[in-house]
């Protein structure tokens, strides 16, 4: 019998004990460079706690913890940006390259059914763009914005899921 429990990606509600892991995951320099539009200081625990207290008490935001074989691999969220529903996600570096973001987003899109749904990614964040496109998002244009993690203006791709 195949072990059906192996390499399983599941989503569940965020619980407070997840936050230490999310905080550690958000500090990785390569991940910050990729994501580019990140928190001002990924090492600032007070700012992180204020942010998470706010988003976990906001009924319009949906946050889920991504589990990979029961381990906390990252998080995914739907929030409002410029009056539009948008999604974002972050996978801890040790979990990259296993299809986790793609599976997590596909599962999340069954929970978050509002359409159109929007996303944005640095134009050179090829991994994130691939994840989004594999899940049906299409690039609708480009914009420029100040990327805190790179301390410069960069191009960002704007995507939509109809
Ligand atoms: C981008 C990120 C979410 C990808 O997560 P992941 O779980 O490794 O992605 P997957 O394994 O599902 O990969 C999906 C596809 O993207 C490709 N991919 C992943 N990372 C890549 C990279 N750095 N460069 C090029 N392609 C990449 C994979 O090869 C795969 O393509 P395939 O199906 O054609 O083989 C992850 O690296 C991450 O969280 N980075 C930091 C935070 C971030 O950038 N968040 C998104 C902000 S918009």
Short mmCIF file of N, CA, C and O and ligand atoms in Angstrom, two decimals, residues 31 34-35 89-91 96-102 120-121 125-128 130-131 134, ligand 1:
data_model
loop_
_atom_site.label_atom_id
_atom_site.label_comp_id
_atom_site.label_asym_id
_atom_site.label_seq_id
_atom_site.Cartn_x
_atom_site.Cartn_y
_atom_site.Cartn_z
N UNK A 31 15.06 34.98 0.57
CA UNK A 31 13.60 35.08 0.48
C UNK A 31 13.17 36.54 0.44
O UNK A 31 12.27 36.92 -0.33
N UNK A 34 13.84 37.97 -2.98
CA UNK A 34 12.82 37.49 -3.94
C UNK A 34 11.50 38.23 -3.77
O UNK A 34 10.93 38.74 -4.73
N UNK A 35 11.01 38.23 -2.55
CA UNK A 35 9.70 38.82 -2.29
C UNK A 35 9.75 40.34 -2.49
O UNK A 35 8.78 40.95 -2.93
N UNK A 89 1.96 34.78 -0.18
CA UNK A 89 2.39 33.57 0.53
C UNK A 89 3.90 33.63 0.76
O UNK A 89 4.63 34.41 0.12
N UNK A 90 4.33 32.76 1.68
CA UNK A 90 5.75 32.70 2.02
C UNK A 90 6.06 31.27 2.46
O UNK A 90 5.38 30.73 3.34
N UNK A 91 7.06 30.69 1.83
CA UNK A 91 7.46 29.32 2.19
C UNK A 91 8.86 29.39 2.82
O UNK A 91 9.75 30.05 2.27
N UNK A 96 11.62 24.84 0.05
CA UNK A 96 11.51 25.25 -1.35
C UNK A 96 11.75 24.06 -2.29
O UNK A 96 12.48 23.12 -1.96
N UNK A 97 11.15 24.18 -3.48
CA UNK A 97 11.44 23.23 -4.56
C UNK A 97 10.75 21.89 -4.43
O UNK A 97 11.14 20.92 -5.07
N UNK A 98 9.70 21.83 -3.62
CA UNK A 98 8.98 20.56 -3.44
C UNK A 98 7.53 20.66 -3.94
O UNK A 98 6.72 19.77 -3.67
N UNK A 99 7.22 21.75 -4.61
CA UNK A 99 5.84 21.92 -5.08
C UNK A 99 4.88 22.41 -4.01
O UNK A 99 3.66 22.40 -4.21
N UNK A 100 5.42 22.83 -2.88
CA UNK A 100 4.54 23.18 -1.75
C UNK A 100 3.71 24.44 -2.04
O UNK A 100 2.50 24.46 -1.80
N UNK A 101 4.36 25.49 -2.57
CA UNK A 101 3.61 26.73 -2.82
C UNK A 101 2.50 26.48 -3.83
O UNK A 101 1.37 26.97 -3.65
N UNK A 102 2.79 25.71 -4.86
CA UNK A 102 1.77 25.44 -5.88
C UNK A 102 0.60 24.68 -5.26
O UNK A 102 -0.57 25.03 -5.48
N UNK A 120 0.58 40.11 -6.91
CA UNK A 120 1.69 40.90 -7.47
C UNK A 120 2.98 40.22 -7.04
O UNK A 120 3.07 39.64 -5.96
N UNK A 121 3.97 40.29 -7.91
CA UNK A 121 5.27 39.71 -7.59
C UNK A 121 6.35 40.50 -8.29
O UNK A 121 6.12 41.01 -9.41
N UNK A 125 10.90 37.62 -9.67
CA UNK A 125 10.60 36.52 -8.75
C UNK A 125 9.97 35.38 -9.57
O UNK A 125 8.76 35.13 -9.55
N UNK A 126 10.83 34.69 -10.31
CA UNK A 126 10.35 33.71 -11.28
C UNK A 126 9.61 32.56 -10.62
O UNK A 126 8.65 32.01 -11.17
N UNK A 127 10.04 32.19 -9.41
CA UNK A 127 9.38 31.10 -8.70
C UNK A 127 7.94 31.46 -8.38
O UNK A 127 7.01 30.69 -8.66
N UNK A 128 7.74 32.65 -7.83
CA UNK A 128 6.39 33.06 -7.47
C UNK A 128 5.52 33.22 -8.71
O UNK A 128 4.35 32.83 -8.72
N UNK A 130 5.78 31.65 -11.45
CA UNK A 130 5.46 30.30 -11.95
C UNK A 130 4.34 29.68 -11.11
O UNK A 130 3.42 29.06 -11.65
N UNK A 131 4.45 29.82 -9.80
CA UNK A 131 3.41 29.28 -8.91
C UNK A 131 2.06 29.88 -9.28
O UNK A 131 1.05 29.16 -9.45
N UNK A 134 0.83 28.66 -12.71
CA UNK A 134 0.38 27.26 -12.67
C UNK A 134 -1.01 27.14 -12.07
O UNK A 134 -1.74 26.19 -12.35
C1 LIG B 1 8.49 31.71 -4.48
C2 LIG B 1 8.17 30.57 -3.52
C3 LIG B 1 6.78 30.80 -2.94
C4 LIG B 1 8.18 29.26 -4.31
O1 LIG B 1 7.82 28.22 -3.41
P1 LIG B 1 8.08 26.67 -3.76
O2 LIG B 1 7.28 25.86 -2.81
O3 LIG B 1 9.55 26.41 -3.82
O4 LIG B 1 7.46 26.59 -5.23
P2 LIG B 1 7.05 25.25 -6.01
O5 LIG B 1 7.94 24.14 -5.56
O6 LIG B 1 5.58 25.07 -5.93
O7 LIG B 1 7.50 25.63 -7.50
C5 LIG B 1 6.59 25.89 -8.55
C6 LIG B 1 7.34 26.14 -9.82
O8 LIG B 1 8.18 27.29 -9.69
C7 LIG B 1 9.52 26.96 -10.02
N1 LIG B 1 10.40 27.71 -9.13
C8 LIG B 1 10.38 27.73 -7.78
N2 LIG B 1 11.34 28.55 -7.31
C9 LIG B 1 11.97 29.06 -8.41
C10 LIG B 1 13.04 29.98 -8.60
N3 LIG B 1 13.66 30.54 -7.55
N4 LIG B 1 13.41 30.29 -9.85
C11 LIG B 1 12.79 29.74 -10.92
N5 LIG B 1 11.74 28.86 -10.81
C12 LIG B 1 11.35 28.52 -9.57
C13 LIG B 1 9.62 25.47 -9.77
O9 LIG B 1 10.67 24.90 -10.52
C14 LIG B 1 8.26 25.00 -10.23
O10 LIG B 1 8.21 24.97 -11.63
P3 LIG B 1 7.77 23.64 -12.43
O11 LIG B 1 6.46 23.23 -11.87
O12 LIG B 1 7.74 24.10 -13.84
O13 LIG B 1 8.85 22.64 -12.14
C15 LIG B 1 9.22 30.48 -2.38
O14 LIG B 1 10.51 30.46 -2.93
C16 LIG B 1 9.13 31.63 -1.39
O15 LIG B 1 8.31 31.63 -0.47
N6 LIG B 1 10.01 32.66 -1.55
C17 LIG B 1 10.12 33.78 -0.60
C18 LIG B 1 8.82 34.58 -0.42
C19 LIG B 1 8.17 34.97 -1.72
O16 LIG B 1 8.81 35.25 -2.72
N7 LIG B 1 6.84 35.01 -1.67
C20 LIG B 1 6.03 35.40 -2.82
C21 LIG B 1 5.96 36.88 -2.90
S1 LIG B 1 5.10 37.39 -4.39
#
